[in-house]
PDB file of C-alpha atoms in Angstrom:
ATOM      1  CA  UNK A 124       1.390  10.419   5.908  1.00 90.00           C
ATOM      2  CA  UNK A 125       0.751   6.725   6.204  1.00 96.00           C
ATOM      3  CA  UNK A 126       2.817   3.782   5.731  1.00 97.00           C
ATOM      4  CA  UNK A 127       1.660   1.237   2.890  1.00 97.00           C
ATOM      5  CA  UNK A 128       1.309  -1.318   4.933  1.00 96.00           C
ATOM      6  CA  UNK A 129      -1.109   0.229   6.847  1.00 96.00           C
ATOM      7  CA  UNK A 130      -2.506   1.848   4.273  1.00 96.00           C
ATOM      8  CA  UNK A 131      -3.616  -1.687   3.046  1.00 97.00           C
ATOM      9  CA  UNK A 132      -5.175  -2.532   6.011  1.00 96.00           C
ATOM     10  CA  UNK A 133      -7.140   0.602   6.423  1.00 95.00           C
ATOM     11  CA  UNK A 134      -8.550   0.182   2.853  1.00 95.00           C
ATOM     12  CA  UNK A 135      -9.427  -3.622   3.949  1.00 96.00           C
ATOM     13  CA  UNK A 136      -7.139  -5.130   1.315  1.00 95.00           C
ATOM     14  CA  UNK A 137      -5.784  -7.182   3.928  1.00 95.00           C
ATOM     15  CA  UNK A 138      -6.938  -7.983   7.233  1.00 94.00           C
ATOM     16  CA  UNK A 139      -3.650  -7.967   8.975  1.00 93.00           C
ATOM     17  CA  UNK A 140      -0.105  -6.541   8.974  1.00 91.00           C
ATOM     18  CA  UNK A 141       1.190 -10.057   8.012  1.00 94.00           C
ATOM     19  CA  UNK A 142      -0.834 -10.300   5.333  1.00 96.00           C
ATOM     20  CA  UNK A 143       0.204  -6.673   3.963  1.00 96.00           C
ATOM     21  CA  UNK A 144       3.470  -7.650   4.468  1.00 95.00           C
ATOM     22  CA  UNK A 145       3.771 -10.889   2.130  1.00 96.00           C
ATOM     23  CA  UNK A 146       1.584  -9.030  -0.954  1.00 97.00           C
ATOM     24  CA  UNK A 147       3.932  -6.174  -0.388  1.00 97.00           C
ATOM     25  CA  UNK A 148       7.518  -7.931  -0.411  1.00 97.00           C
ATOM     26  CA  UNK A 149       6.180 -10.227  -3.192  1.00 97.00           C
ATOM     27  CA  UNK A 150       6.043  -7.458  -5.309  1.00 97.00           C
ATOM     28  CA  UNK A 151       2.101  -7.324  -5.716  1.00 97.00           C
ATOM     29  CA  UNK A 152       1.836  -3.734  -4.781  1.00 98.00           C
ATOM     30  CA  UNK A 153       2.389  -1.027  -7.070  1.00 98.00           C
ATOM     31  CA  UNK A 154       2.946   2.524  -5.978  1.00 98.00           C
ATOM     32  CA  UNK A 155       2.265   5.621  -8.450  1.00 98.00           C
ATOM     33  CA  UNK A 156       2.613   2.832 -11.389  1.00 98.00           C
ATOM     34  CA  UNK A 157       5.857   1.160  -9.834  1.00 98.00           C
ATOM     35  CA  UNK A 158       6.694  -1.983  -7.639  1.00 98.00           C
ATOM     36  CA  UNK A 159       6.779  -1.232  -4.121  1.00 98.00           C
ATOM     37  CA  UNK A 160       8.600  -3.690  -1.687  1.00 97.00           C
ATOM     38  CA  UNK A 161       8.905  -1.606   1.449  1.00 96.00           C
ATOM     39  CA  UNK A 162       6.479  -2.367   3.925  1.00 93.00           C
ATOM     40  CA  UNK A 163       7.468   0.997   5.403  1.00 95.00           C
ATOM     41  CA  UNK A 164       6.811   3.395   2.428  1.00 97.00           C
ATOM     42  CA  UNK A 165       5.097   6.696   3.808  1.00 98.00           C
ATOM     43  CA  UNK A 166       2.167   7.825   1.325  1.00 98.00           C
ATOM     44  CA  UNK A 167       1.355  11.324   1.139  1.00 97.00           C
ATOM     45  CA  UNK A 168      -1.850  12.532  -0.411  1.00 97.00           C
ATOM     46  CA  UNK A 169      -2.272  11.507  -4.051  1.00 97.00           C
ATOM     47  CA  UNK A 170      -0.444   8.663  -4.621  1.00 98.00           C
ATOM     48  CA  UNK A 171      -2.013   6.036  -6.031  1.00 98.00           C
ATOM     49  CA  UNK A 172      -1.678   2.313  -4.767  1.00 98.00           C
ATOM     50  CA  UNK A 173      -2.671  -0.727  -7.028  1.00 98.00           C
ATOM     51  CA  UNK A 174      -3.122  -4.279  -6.393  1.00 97.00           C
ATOM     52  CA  UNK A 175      -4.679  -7.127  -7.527  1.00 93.00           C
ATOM     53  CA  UNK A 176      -5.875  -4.914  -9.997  1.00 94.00           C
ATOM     54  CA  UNK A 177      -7.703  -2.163  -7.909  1.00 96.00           C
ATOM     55  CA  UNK A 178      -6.508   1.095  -7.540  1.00 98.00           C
ATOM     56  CA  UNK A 179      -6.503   3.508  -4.277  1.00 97.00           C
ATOM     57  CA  UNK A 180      -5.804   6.645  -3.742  1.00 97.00           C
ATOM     58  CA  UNK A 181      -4.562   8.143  -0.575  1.00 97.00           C
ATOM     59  CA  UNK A 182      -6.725  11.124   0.428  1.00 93.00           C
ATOM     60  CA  UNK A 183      -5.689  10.865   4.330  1.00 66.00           C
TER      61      UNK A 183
END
């Protein structure tokens, strides 16, 4: 498992945990097709995590 906010920062959406924090908790991340405003969401393999229109899926 990984949380989504580092999840975004291992993909190199953001650079930092501040900046996954603000796209996250202004509701520009979806998870599995739905708005995801915990930081701390754990990802298992599979899901699929979209913003600003790209899509990633967790394989870790």
């Amino acid at each position: 498992m990984i949380k989504l906010d580092q999840f975004l920062k291992f993909m190199g959406v953001t650079s930092t945990g501040g900046q996954a924090k603000m796209i996250i908790i202004d509701g520009g991340v979806k998870v599995n097709g739905i708005v995801e405003t915990r930081r701390g969401r754990k990802l298992v393999l599979g899901d699929k995590v979209t913003v600003e229109g790209q899509t990633f899926e967790v394989e870790i």
